[in-house]
Amino acid sequence: MGKTQPVAVFAWSAPPAPTDAPKAVARLLGNSLLNAGGALPGTQVVYRVLRGPAHGSLRLNGLALNAGGTFTQDDVNAGRVSYLHNGDSAVVDDFRV
């Protein structure tokens, strides 16, 4: 199998109201965050979730991706991979692929 990718850190910006907990908000993970393909077609670059985020979930086409789940660079490029914050007070989260 291919190389293991480094930890991906996703910074989630909380709403400006300091007394309110962040609302559950989905953010697309674009190719500026995940782009390991180089010259390979996006369908050939496969990411495997080794550890999901602690304050939300990774989603592929709206469905949760758990540890062991996979998605491709093509999924990222096409906007099919997102992060959904769980609504707690955390403003930074990370995951490992």
C-alpha atoms as a printed R data frame, in Angstrom:
   type eleno elety resid chain resno       x      y       z
1  ATOM     1    CA   MET     A     1   0.000  0.000   0.000
2  ATOM     2    CA   GLY     A     2   1.072  3.655  -0.426
3  ATOM     3    CA   LYS     A     3   2.630  6.090   1.977
4  ATOM     4    CA   THR     A     4   0.824  7.144   5.154
5  ATOM     5    CA   GLN     A     5  -0.163 10.791   5.088
6  ATOM     6    CA   PRO     A     6   0.672 13.136   7.987
7  ATOM     7    CA   VAL     A     7  -1.841 14.379  10.517
8  ATOM     8    CA   ALA     A     8  -4.343 16.794   9.029
9  ATOM     9    CA   VAL     A     9  -5.215 19.683  11.343
10 ATOM    10    CA   PHE     A    10  -8.518 21.393  10.750
11 ATOM    11    CA   ALA     A    11  -8.989 24.815  12.349
12 ATOM    12    CA   TRP     A    12 -12.635 25.580  12.924
13 ATOM    13    CA   SER     A    13 -13.451 29.224  13.640
14 ATOM    14    CA   ALA     A    14 -16.064 29.772  16.324
15 ATOM    15    CA   PRO     A    15 -18.803 32.373  15.838
16 ATOM    16    CA   PRO     A    16 -17.881 35.815  17.211
17 ATOM    17    CA   ALA     A    17 -20.321 35.735  20.159
18 ATOM    18    CA   PRO     A    18 -18.035 34.684  23.069
19 ATOM    19    CA   THR     A    19 -20.825 33.522  25.389
20 ATOM    20    CA   ASP     A    20 -22.417 31.128  22.921
21 ATOM    21    CA   ALA     A    21 -21.092 27.661  22.194
22 ATOM    22    CA   PRO     A    22 -20.351 27.145  18.487
23 ATOM    23    CA   LYS     A    23 -23.225 25.758  16.487
24 ATOM    24    CA   ALA     A    24 -22.809 22.501  14.602
25 ATOM    25    CA   VAL     A    25 -21.512 23.678  11.231
26 ATOM    26    CA   ALA     A    26 -20.305 21.643   8.264
27 ATOM    27    CA   ARG     A    27 -17.194 22.779   6.390
28 ATOM    28    CA   LEU     A    28 -15.903 21.281   3.135
29 ATOM    29    CA   LEU     A    29 -12.350 19.941   3.231
30 ATOM    30    CA   GLY     A    30 -10.803 21.303   0.068
31 ATOM    31    CA   ASN     A    31  -7.635 20.335  -1.728
32 ATOM    32    CA   SER     A    32  -5.778 23.153   0.052
33 ATOM    33    CA   LEU     A    33  -5.982 20.969   3.197
34 ATOM    34    CA   LEU     A    34  -5.601 17.533   1.600
35 ATOM    35    CA   ASN     A    35  -3.681 17.204  -1.651
36 ATOM    36    CA   ALA     A    36  -1.256 14.302  -1.869
37 ATOM    37    CA   GLY     A    37  -1.817 13.276  -5.459
38 ATOM    38    CA   GLY     A    38   0.864 15.088  -7.387
39 ATOM    39    CA   ALA     A    39   0.643 13.738 -10.924
40 ATOM    40    CA   LEU     A    40  -1.632 10.813 -10.005
41 ATOM    41    CA   PRO     A    41  -5.311 10.925 -10.946
42 ATOM    42    CA   GLY     A    42  -7.464 11.854  -7.943
43 ATOM    43    CA   THR     A    43  -9.250  8.510  -8.070
44 ATOM    44    CA   GLN     A    44  -5.934  6.709  -7.393
45 ATOM    45    CA   VAL     A    45  -5.056  8.671  -4.237
46 ATOM    46    CA   VAL     A    46  -6.885  6.974  -1.363
47 ATOM    47    CA   TYR     A    47  -6.938  8.313   2.195
48 ATOM    48    CA   ARG     A    48  -7.763  5.978   5.105
49 ATOM    49    CA   VAL     A    49  -9.063  7.523   8.334
50 ATOM    50    CA   LEU     A    50  -6.738  6.357  11.106
51 ATOM    51    CA   ARG     A    51  -8.266  8.558  13.818
52 ATOM    52    CA   GLY     A    52 -11.318 10.760  13.480
53 ATOM    53    CA   PRO     A    53 -11.737 14.242  14.946
54 ATOM    54    CA   ALA     A    54 -12.581 14.608  18.660
55 ATOM    55    CA   HIS     A    55 -15.008 17.524  18.290
56 ATOM    56    CA   GLY     A    56 -16.906 16.553  15.179
57 ATOM    57    CA   SER     A    57 -16.961 14.061  12.365
58 ATOM    58    CA   LEU     A    58 -15.531 13.585   8.905
59 ATOM    59    CA   ARG     A    59 -18.229 12.961   6.329
60 ATOM    60    CA   LEU     A    60 -18.290 11.568   2.820
61 ATOM    61    CA   ASN     A    61 -21.419 12.561   0.908
62 ATOM    62    CA   GLY     A    62 -22.980 13.476   4.273
63 ATOM    63    CA   LEU     A    63 -22.320 10.087   5.902
64 ATOM    64    CA   ALA     A    64 -19.892  9.741   8.833
65 ATOM    65    CA   LEU     A    65 -16.405  8.374   8.102
66 ATOM    66    CA   ASN     A    66 -15.085  6.372  11.041
67 ATOM    67    CA   ALA     A    67 -11.614  4.920  11.628
68 ATOM    68    CA   GLY     A    68 -10.860  2.602   8.721
69 ATOM    69    CA   GLY     A    69 -13.125  4.500   6.328
70 ATOM    70    CA   THR     A    70 -11.646  5.707   3.043
71 ATOM    71    CA   PHE     A    71 -12.091  8.534   0.573
72 ATOM    72    CA   THR     A    72 -10.166  9.651  -2.492
73 ATOM    73    CA   GLN     A    73  -8.481 12.854  -3.613
74 ATOM    74    CA   ASP     A    74 -11.224 13.018  -6.231
75 ATOM    75    CA   ASP     A    75 -13.798 13.065  -3.381
76 ATOM    76    CA   VAL     A    76 -11.912 15.979  -1.784
77 ATOM    77    CA   ASN     A    77 -11.588 17.864  -5.082
78 ATOM    78    CA   ALA     A    78 -15.298 17.394  -5.847
79 ATOM    79    CA   GLY     A    79 -16.421 18.682  -2.431
80 ATOM    80    CA   ARG     A    80 -17.751 15.349  -1.192
81 ATOM    81    CA   VAL     A    81 -15.661 15.322   2.022
82 ATOM    82    CA   SER     A    82 -16.650 17.584   4.898
83 ATOM    83    CA   TYR     A    83 -16.111 18.135   8.603
84 ATOM    84    CA   LEU     A    84 -19.139 18.595  10.864
85 ATOM    85    CA   HIS     A    85 -18.426 20.269  14.208
86 ATOM    86    CA   ASN     A    86 -20.373 18.763  17.107
87 ATOM    87    CA   GLY     A    87 -21.344 22.099  18.641
88 ATOM    88    CA   ASP     A    88 -19.112 22.019  21.717
89 ATOM    89    CA   SER     A    89 -16.829 24.921  22.673
90 ATOM    90    CA   ALA     A    90 -13.704 23.608  20.875
91 ATOM    91    CA   VAL     A    91 -12.435 25.774  18.035
92 ATOM    92    CA   VAL     A    92  -9.630 23.500  16.769
93 ATOM    93    CA   ASP     A    93  -9.879 19.852  15.868
94 ATOM    94    CA   ASP     A    94  -7.679 17.339  14.077
95 ATOM    95    CA   PHE     A    95  -7.774 13.912  12.528
96 ATOM    96    CA   ARG     A    96  -5.253 11.455  11.110
97 ATOM    97    CA   VAL     A    97  -5.393  9.991   7.608
